[in-house]
């Protein structure tokens, strides 16, 4: 558990300065593609995934699937996250998941809950991101990914 | 014909009279009678027996092809629309998913809105509802409309004005307690269940006094005897007394306190026996390893005294659930012959893929057979012990945590979910909307936090090997336990069926078709594509001498979550099939009532 936490923190630290740096270097807003191009937040070998990505798959199933549908593919209720992550960077992703988002008006009753205090999500945010990013990049298909060493 | 009309007219008069009367038992004699008047549709399930059958017969197998939509009504909400409208006298009552608006529509005036009620609910309840914000409809009785709100408040409205008469909290959304099921009014009481099996609630059925919302009795699904309202000697299971601590002894320590057994399905009632019937849902968590024991009385059919709540008999269909096969589907009461002998039967199409025919007086098990040939997790039900014979290969408990158990049929959504079946006394057959989906299931360890999901399993779903259709609409013989005919459907059939004396059965599809089929053969006679996928239940009524058929469209619910983007599952065979399976390519969100009639 502490190890995972440390990992999560490390990835966050890596991701944050990087995007800030990218933004500062060329004066433009940082883009997700730049981040993704530099560091892939998942490892896929021969169609099999690293433990973090697998954990992300599982945490997704526990906390996100009932709204976003199987495999991050979207539902009649919530958006297709494999599509979202084509445009969304890690920071925006993390911000959305930690703080949630409400879109409630006469036409919509969309509530993305805030997971800031949900340990099962907050502690494994980078794993969930890694899994969804791998899905978004097409590095893994639908269904349960196999673990390296499975 | 003329004479019949007169009789019906006088019923309407009586119902109107009952609106004015405040004597509950008299009023609900009227409700009981109104439920037998085919011109009206006064309870979600059509009648107390939950048959969803109408003796109206203007629309027949010969003329149904002429059917056409005659008016429509947008509910203003774009979410999964389950349940259906009620018709009481000249008024139609239409409900919506969250925010749970209720409309009273004037049938004499092209559906003009007589009143609209919109509760104020905190939208933070939305995230604690499993699988979309559905609601399965309102109940009518004693001049009141009863609404189960998402935030677990039960509200009584004046049926004439929409004015709030009383409101009670039936649960706490902060603990994951919400409501999706429809209330049922029996005599002077309102029966209300609770949702939250994915959040570790302690499931229960509560009877409120219709007069003022005070609690008459409360019966938990799991826990000590005084909480589950059983008599160790008098309450039986398959004819034998259940004994003391029948639930507690099947849980480890305090686990029953977050043990689930939610009661989000349908409730039926037999006025002669004065018994109500309903089922309880999954034990929490979905990880079976974490909760050793039979986990009684989750996954159980309850027969309880309507006045006291005391259980007369219980029957657990899936002891120690390992697949999320909630037992909440409707209990259809029908007097049929089983193996040549007439019985007061209860027929139940369970999520676990078995259809049970029971003696509803004694709780004796008469028939238990698979109603989808794909079902593989158990070979059969032992008729002596009532226990399913589980196939080791598909036991997620035996295979254990962090092991992916593959190819289990049915999937967690069951061979059928809550979408209710119909029974026709004309054919003696049951008409059942079904799912034809299998899954891989991998349990893992979770800990309980109030208000957080308590699931502990990942799963992926796909059609049975070598097959393409995700649903069937079948005719079932409950006396022999055999399928009479079966129609393939591209997607799960997630709409409640209706049978009629005109020989026509109706149901909706996830693509959005309202379909009419010949009850004898299953032959499709008519279809019309409504604005959105149908997960609502089909209703019929008569107004101004004309028979109408009505249904809510609005894709969503579990079906919308699981199928919008198509089913995943194993990577093989995904390409073309996967795309073809994408419900999103057929229909989009909606919320529309469509009413049909002959020209």
PDB file of C-alpha atoms in Angstrom, chain A residues 7-148:
ATOM      1  CA  UNK A   7       4.379   5.350  -6.996  1.00  0.00           C
ATOM      2  CA  UNK A   8       1.260   7.397  -7.496  1.00  0.00           C
ATOM      3  CA  UNK A   9       2.974  10.439  -6.083  1.00  0.00           C
ATOM      4  CA  UNK A  10       6.015   9.893  -8.256  1.00  0.00           C
ATOM      5  CA  UNK A  11       3.992   9.701 -11.438  1.00  0.00           C
ATOM      6  CA  UNK A  12       2.043  12.774 -10.479  1.00  0.00           C
ATOM      7  CA  UNK A  13       5.239  14.660  -9.820  1.00  0.00           C
ATOM      8  CA  UNK A  14       6.665  13.527 -13.118  1.00  0.00           C
ATOM      9  CA  UNK A  15       3.582  14.536 -14.986  1.00  0.00           C
ATOM     10  CA  UNK A  16       3.115  17.924 -13.421  1.00  0.00           C
ATOM     11  CA  UNK A  17       6.512  19.559 -13.884  1.00  0.00           C
ATOM     12  CA  UNK A  18       6.662  18.120 -17.328  1.00  0.00           C
ATOM     13  CA  UNK A  19       3.500  19.750 -18.558  1.00  0.00           C
ATOM     14  CA  UNK A  20       4.414  22.993 -16.858  1.00  0.00           C
ATOM     15  CA  UNK A  21       7.800  22.869 -18.527  1.00  0.00           C
ATOM     16  CA  UNK A  22       6.243  22.111 -21.883  1.00  0.00           C
ATOM     17  CA  UNK A  23       3.928  25.043 -21.483  1.00  0.00           C
ATOM     18  CA  UNK A  24       6.726  27.363 -20.487  1.00  0.00           C
ATOM     19  CA  UNK A  25       9.126  26.297 -23.224  1.00  0.00           C
ATOM     20  CA  UNK A  26       7.112  27.258 -26.256  1.00  0.00           C
ATOM     21  CA  UNK A  27       4.705  29.638 -24.601  1.00  0.00           C
ATOM     22  CA  UNK A  28       1.668  27.555 -25.601  1.00  0.00           C
ATOM     23  CA  UNK A  29      -0.651  25.569 -23.427  1.00  0.00           C
ATOM     24  CA  UNK A  30       0.612  22.068 -22.727  1.00  0.00           C
ATOM     25  CA  UNK A  31      -1.122  19.404 -24.770  1.00  0.00           C
ATOM     26  CA  UNK A  32      -1.906  15.864 -23.837  1.00  0.00           C
ATOM     27  CA  UNK A  33      -0.209  14.480 -26.904  1.00  0.00           C
ATOM     28  CA  UNK A  34       3.090  15.940 -25.813  1.00  0.00           C
ATOM     29  CA  UNK A  35       2.821  14.308 -22.420  1.00  0.00           C
ATOM     30  CA  UNK A  36       1.773  10.991 -23.893  1.00  0.00           C
ATOM     31  CA  UNK A  37       4.521  11.045 -26.470  1.00  0.00           C
ATOM     32  CA  UNK A  38       7.189  11.413 -23.826  1.00  0.00           C
ATOM     33  CA  UNK A  39       6.047   8.930 -21.205  1.00  0.00           C
ATOM     34  CA  UNK A  40       3.513   6.194 -21.652  1.00  0.00           C
ATOM     35  CA  UNK A  41       1.767   5.617 -18.344  1.00  0.00           C
ATOM     36  CA  UNK A  42       1.400   1.891 -19.053  1.00  0.00           C
ATOM     37  CA  UNK A  43       3.447  -1.038 -20.247  1.00  0.00           C
ATOM     38  CA  UNK A  44       2.137  -3.581 -22.721  1.00  0.00           C
ATOM     39  CA  UNK A  45       4.280  -6.567 -23.705  1.00  0.00           C
ATOM     40  CA  UNK A  46       2.954  -9.124 -26.150  1.00  0.00           C
ATOM     41  CA  UNK A  47      -0.587  -7.990 -25.437  1.00  0.00           C
ATOM     42  CA  UNK A  48      -0.036  -8.352 -21.676  1.00  0.00           C
ATOM     43  CA  UNK A  49      -0.017  -5.482 -19.216  1.00  0.00           C
ATOM     44  CA  UNK A  50       2.051  -4.466 -16.199  1.00  0.00           C
ATOM     45  CA  UNK A  51       0.580  -4.785 -12.674  1.00  0.00           C
ATOM     46  CA  UNK A  52      -0.280  -1.069 -12.468  1.00  0.00           C
ATOM     47  CA  UNK A  53      -2.322  -1.122 -15.657  1.00  0.00           C
ATOM     48  CA  UNK A  54      -4.045  -4.301 -14.535  1.00  0.00           C
ATOM     49  CA  UNK A  55      -4.840  -2.691 -11.214  1.00  0.00           C
ATOM     50  CA  UNK A  56      -6.244   0.263 -13.149  1.00  0.00           C
ATOM     51  CA  UNK A  57      -8.533  -2.075 -15.064  1.00  0.00           C
ATOM     52  CA  UNK A  58      -9.776  -3.530 -11.815  1.00  0.00           C
ATOM     53  CA  UNK A  59     -10.251  -0.189 -10.056  1.00  0.00           C
ATOM     54  CA  UNK A  60     -12.071   1.069 -13.113  1.00  0.00           C
ATOM     55  CA  UNK A  61     -14.405  -1.927 -12.874  1.00  0.00           C
ATOM     56  CA  UNK A  62     -15.041  -1.258  -9.209  1.00  0.00           C
ATOM     57  CA  UNK A  63     -15.604   2.498  -9.313  1.00  0.00           C
ATOM     58  CA  UNK A  64     -16.270   3.721 -12.833  1.00  0.00           C
ATOM     59  CA  UNK A  65     -17.846   0.965 -14.923  1.00  0.00           C
ATOM     60  CA  UNK A  66     -21.337   1.294 -13.550  1.00  0.00           C
ATOM     61  CA  UNK A  67     -21.515   4.701 -15.241  1.00  0.00           C
ATOM     62  CA  UNK A  68     -18.922   4.727 -18.023  1.00  0.00           C
ATOM     63  CA  UNK A  69     -19.704   1.213 -19.237  1.00  0.00           C
ATOM     64  CA  UNK A  70     -17.466  -1.803 -19.764  1.00  0.00           C
ATOM     65  CA  UNK A  71     -13.867  -1.143 -20.811  1.00  0.00           C
ATOM     66  CA  UNK A  72     -14.173   2.641 -20.569  1.00  0.00           C
ATOM     67  CA  UNK A  73     -16.164   2.547 -23.784  1.00  0.00           C
ATOM     68  CA  UNK A  74     -18.982   4.830 -22.649  1.00  0.00           C
ATOM     69  CA  UNK A  75     -22.660   4.204 -21.978  1.00  0.00           C
ATOM     70  CA  UNK A  76     -26.020   5.855 -22.372  1.00  0.00           C
ATOM     71  CA  UNK A  77     -25.174   7.522 -19.064  1.00  0.00           C
ATOM     72  CA  UNK A  78     -21.581   8.775 -19.192  1.00  0.00           C
ATOM     73  CA  UNK A  79     -18.956   9.593 -21.830  1.00  0.00           C
ATOM     74  CA  UNK A  80     -16.590   7.217 -23.624  1.00  0.00           C
ATOM     75  CA  UNK A  81     -13.339   7.708 -21.700  1.00  0.00           C
ATOM     76  CA  UNK A  82     -11.203   6.062 -24.366  1.00  0.00           C
ATOM     77  CA  UNK A  83     -12.293   8.977 -26.512  1.00  0.00           C
ATOM     78  CA  UNK A  84     -11.921  11.581 -23.744  1.00  0.00           C
ATOM     79  CA  UNK A  85      -8.299  10.616 -23.153  1.00  0.00           C
ATOM     80  CA  UNK A  86      -7.435  11.317 -26.757  1.00  0.00           C
ATOM     81  CA  UNK A  87      -7.853  15.000 -25.907  1.00  0.00           C
ATOM     82  CA  UNK A  88      -7.571  15.191 -22.158  1.00  0.00           C
ATOM     83  CA  UNK A  89      -4.253  15.402 -20.319  1.00  0.00           C
ATOM     84  CA  UNK A  90      -3.411  13.765 -17.027  1.00  0.00           C
ATOM     85  CA  UNK A  91      -3.981  16.913 -14.986  1.00  0.00           C
ATOM     86  CA  UNK A  92      -7.460  17.537 -16.336  1.00  0.00           C
ATOM     87  CA  UNK A  93      -8.256  13.864 -15.889  1.00  0.00           C
ATOM     88  CA  UNK A  94      -7.033  13.903 -12.294  1.00  0.00           C
ATOM     89  CA  UNK A  95      -8.834  17.156 -11.565  1.00  0.00           C
ATOM     90  CA  UNK A  96     -12.110  15.768 -12.963  1.00  0.00           C
ATOM     91  CA  UNK A  97     -11.899  12.527 -11.009  1.00  0.00           C
ATOM     92  CA  UNK A  98     -10.800  14.153  -7.743  1.00  0.00           C
ATOM     93  CA  UNK A  99     -13.311  17.007  -7.788  1.00  0.00           C
ATOM     94  CA  UNK A 100     -16.082  15.533  -9.916  1.00  0.00           C
ATOM     95  CA  UNK A 101     -18.286  17.487 -12.217  1.00  0.00           C
ATOM     96  CA  UNK A 102     -21.968  18.386 -12.244  1.00  0.00           C
ATOM     97  CA  UNK A 103     -23.979  19.155 -15.317  1.00  0.00           C
ATOM     98  CA  UNK A 104     -27.477  19.481 -13.931  1.00  0.00           C
ATOM     99  CA  UNK A 105     -30.021  21.675 -15.675  1.00  0.00           C
ATOM    100  CA  UNK A 106     -33.383  21.325 -17.408  1.00  0.00           C
ATOM    101  CA  UNK A 107     -31.922  19.043 -20.068  1.00  0.00           C
ATOM    102  CA  UNK A 108     -29.238  17.169 -18.147  1.00  0.00           C
ATOM    103  CA  UNK A 109     -28.821  15.273 -14.935  1.00  0.00           C
ATOM    104  CA  UNK A 110     -25.202  14.336 -15.340  1.00  0.00           C
ATOM    105  CA  UNK A 111     -23.193  13.901 -12.208  1.00  0.00           C
ATOM    106  CA  UNK A 112     -19.612  12.765 -12.231  1.00  0.00           C
ATOM    107  CA  UNK A 113     -18.938  12.105  -8.532  1.00  0.00           C
ATOM    108  CA  UNK A 114     -15.859  13.438  -6.774  1.00  0.00           C
ATOM    109  CA  UNK A 115     -13.445  10.700  -5.774  1.00  0.00           C
ATOM    110  CA  UNK A 116     -11.039  12.865  -3.783  1.00  0.00           C
ATOM    111  CA  UNK A 117     -11.803  11.027  -0.566  1.00  0.00           C
ATOM    112  CA  UNK A 118     -12.327   7.578  -2.059  1.00  0.00           C
ATOM    113  CA  UNK A 119      -9.137   5.694  -1.274  1.00  0.00           C
ATOM    114  CA  UNK A 120      -9.771   2.949  -3.827  1.00  0.00           C
ATOM    115  CA  UNK A 121      -9.680   5.612  -6.527  1.00  0.00           C
ATOM    116  CA  UNK A 122      -7.501   8.453  -5.200  1.00  0.00           C
ATOM    117  CA  UNK A 123      -4.631   6.101  -4.333  1.00  0.00           C
ATOM    118  CA  UNK A 124      -4.679   4.443  -7.737  1.00  0.00           C
ATOM    119  CA  UNK A 125      -5.468   7.383  -9.972  1.00  0.00           C
ATOM    120  CA  UNK A 126      -2.367   6.857 -12.076  1.00  0.00           C
ATOM    121  CA  UNK A 127      -3.179   3.170 -12.539  1.00  0.00           C
ATOM    122  CA  UNK A 128      -6.694   4.021 -13.690  1.00  0.00           C
ATOM    123  CA  UNK A 129      -5.290   6.665 -15.991  1.00  0.00           C
ATOM    124  CA  UNK A 130      -2.712   4.238 -17.331  1.00  0.00           C
ATOM    125  CA  UNK A 131      -5.329   1.617 -18.069  1.00  0.00           C
ATOM    126  CA  UNK A 132      -7.662   4.086 -19.784  1.00  0.00           C
ATOM    127  CA  UNK A 133      -4.787   5.622 -21.710  1.00  0.00           C
ATOM    128  CA  UNK A 134      -3.766   2.174 -22.929  1.00  0.00           C
ATOM    129  CA  UNK A 135      -7.344   1.598 -24.050  1.00  0.00           C
ATOM    130  CA  UNK A 136      -7.467   5.035 -25.635  1.00  0.00           C
ATOM    131  CA  UNK A 137      -4.201   4.500 -27.527  1.00  0.00           C
ATOM    132  CA  UNK A 138      -5.461   1.146 -28.741  1.00  0.00           C
ATOM    133  CA  UNK A 139      -2.574  -0.607 -26.958  1.00  0.00           C
ATOM    134  CA  UNK A 140      -5.066  -3.007 -25.361  1.00  0.00           C
ATOM    135  CA  UNK A 141      -8.472  -4.134 -26.572  1.00  0.00           C
ATOM    136  CA  UNK A 142     -11.686  -4.669 -24.718  1.00  0.00           C
ATOM    137  CA  UNK A 143     -12.261  -7.078 -21.870  1.00  0.00           C
ATOM    138  CA  UNK A 144      -9.916  -8.179 -19.133  1.00  0.00           C
ATOM    139  CA  UNK A 145      -6.293  -7.553 -20.047  1.00  0.00           C
ATOM    140  CA  UNK A 146      -3.844 -10.331 -19.326  1.00  0.00           C
ATOM    141  CA  UNK A 147      -1.115  -9.660 -16.815  1.00  0.00           C
ATOM    142  CA  UNK A 148       2.521 -10.009 -17.787  1.00  0.00           C
TER     143      UNK A 148
END
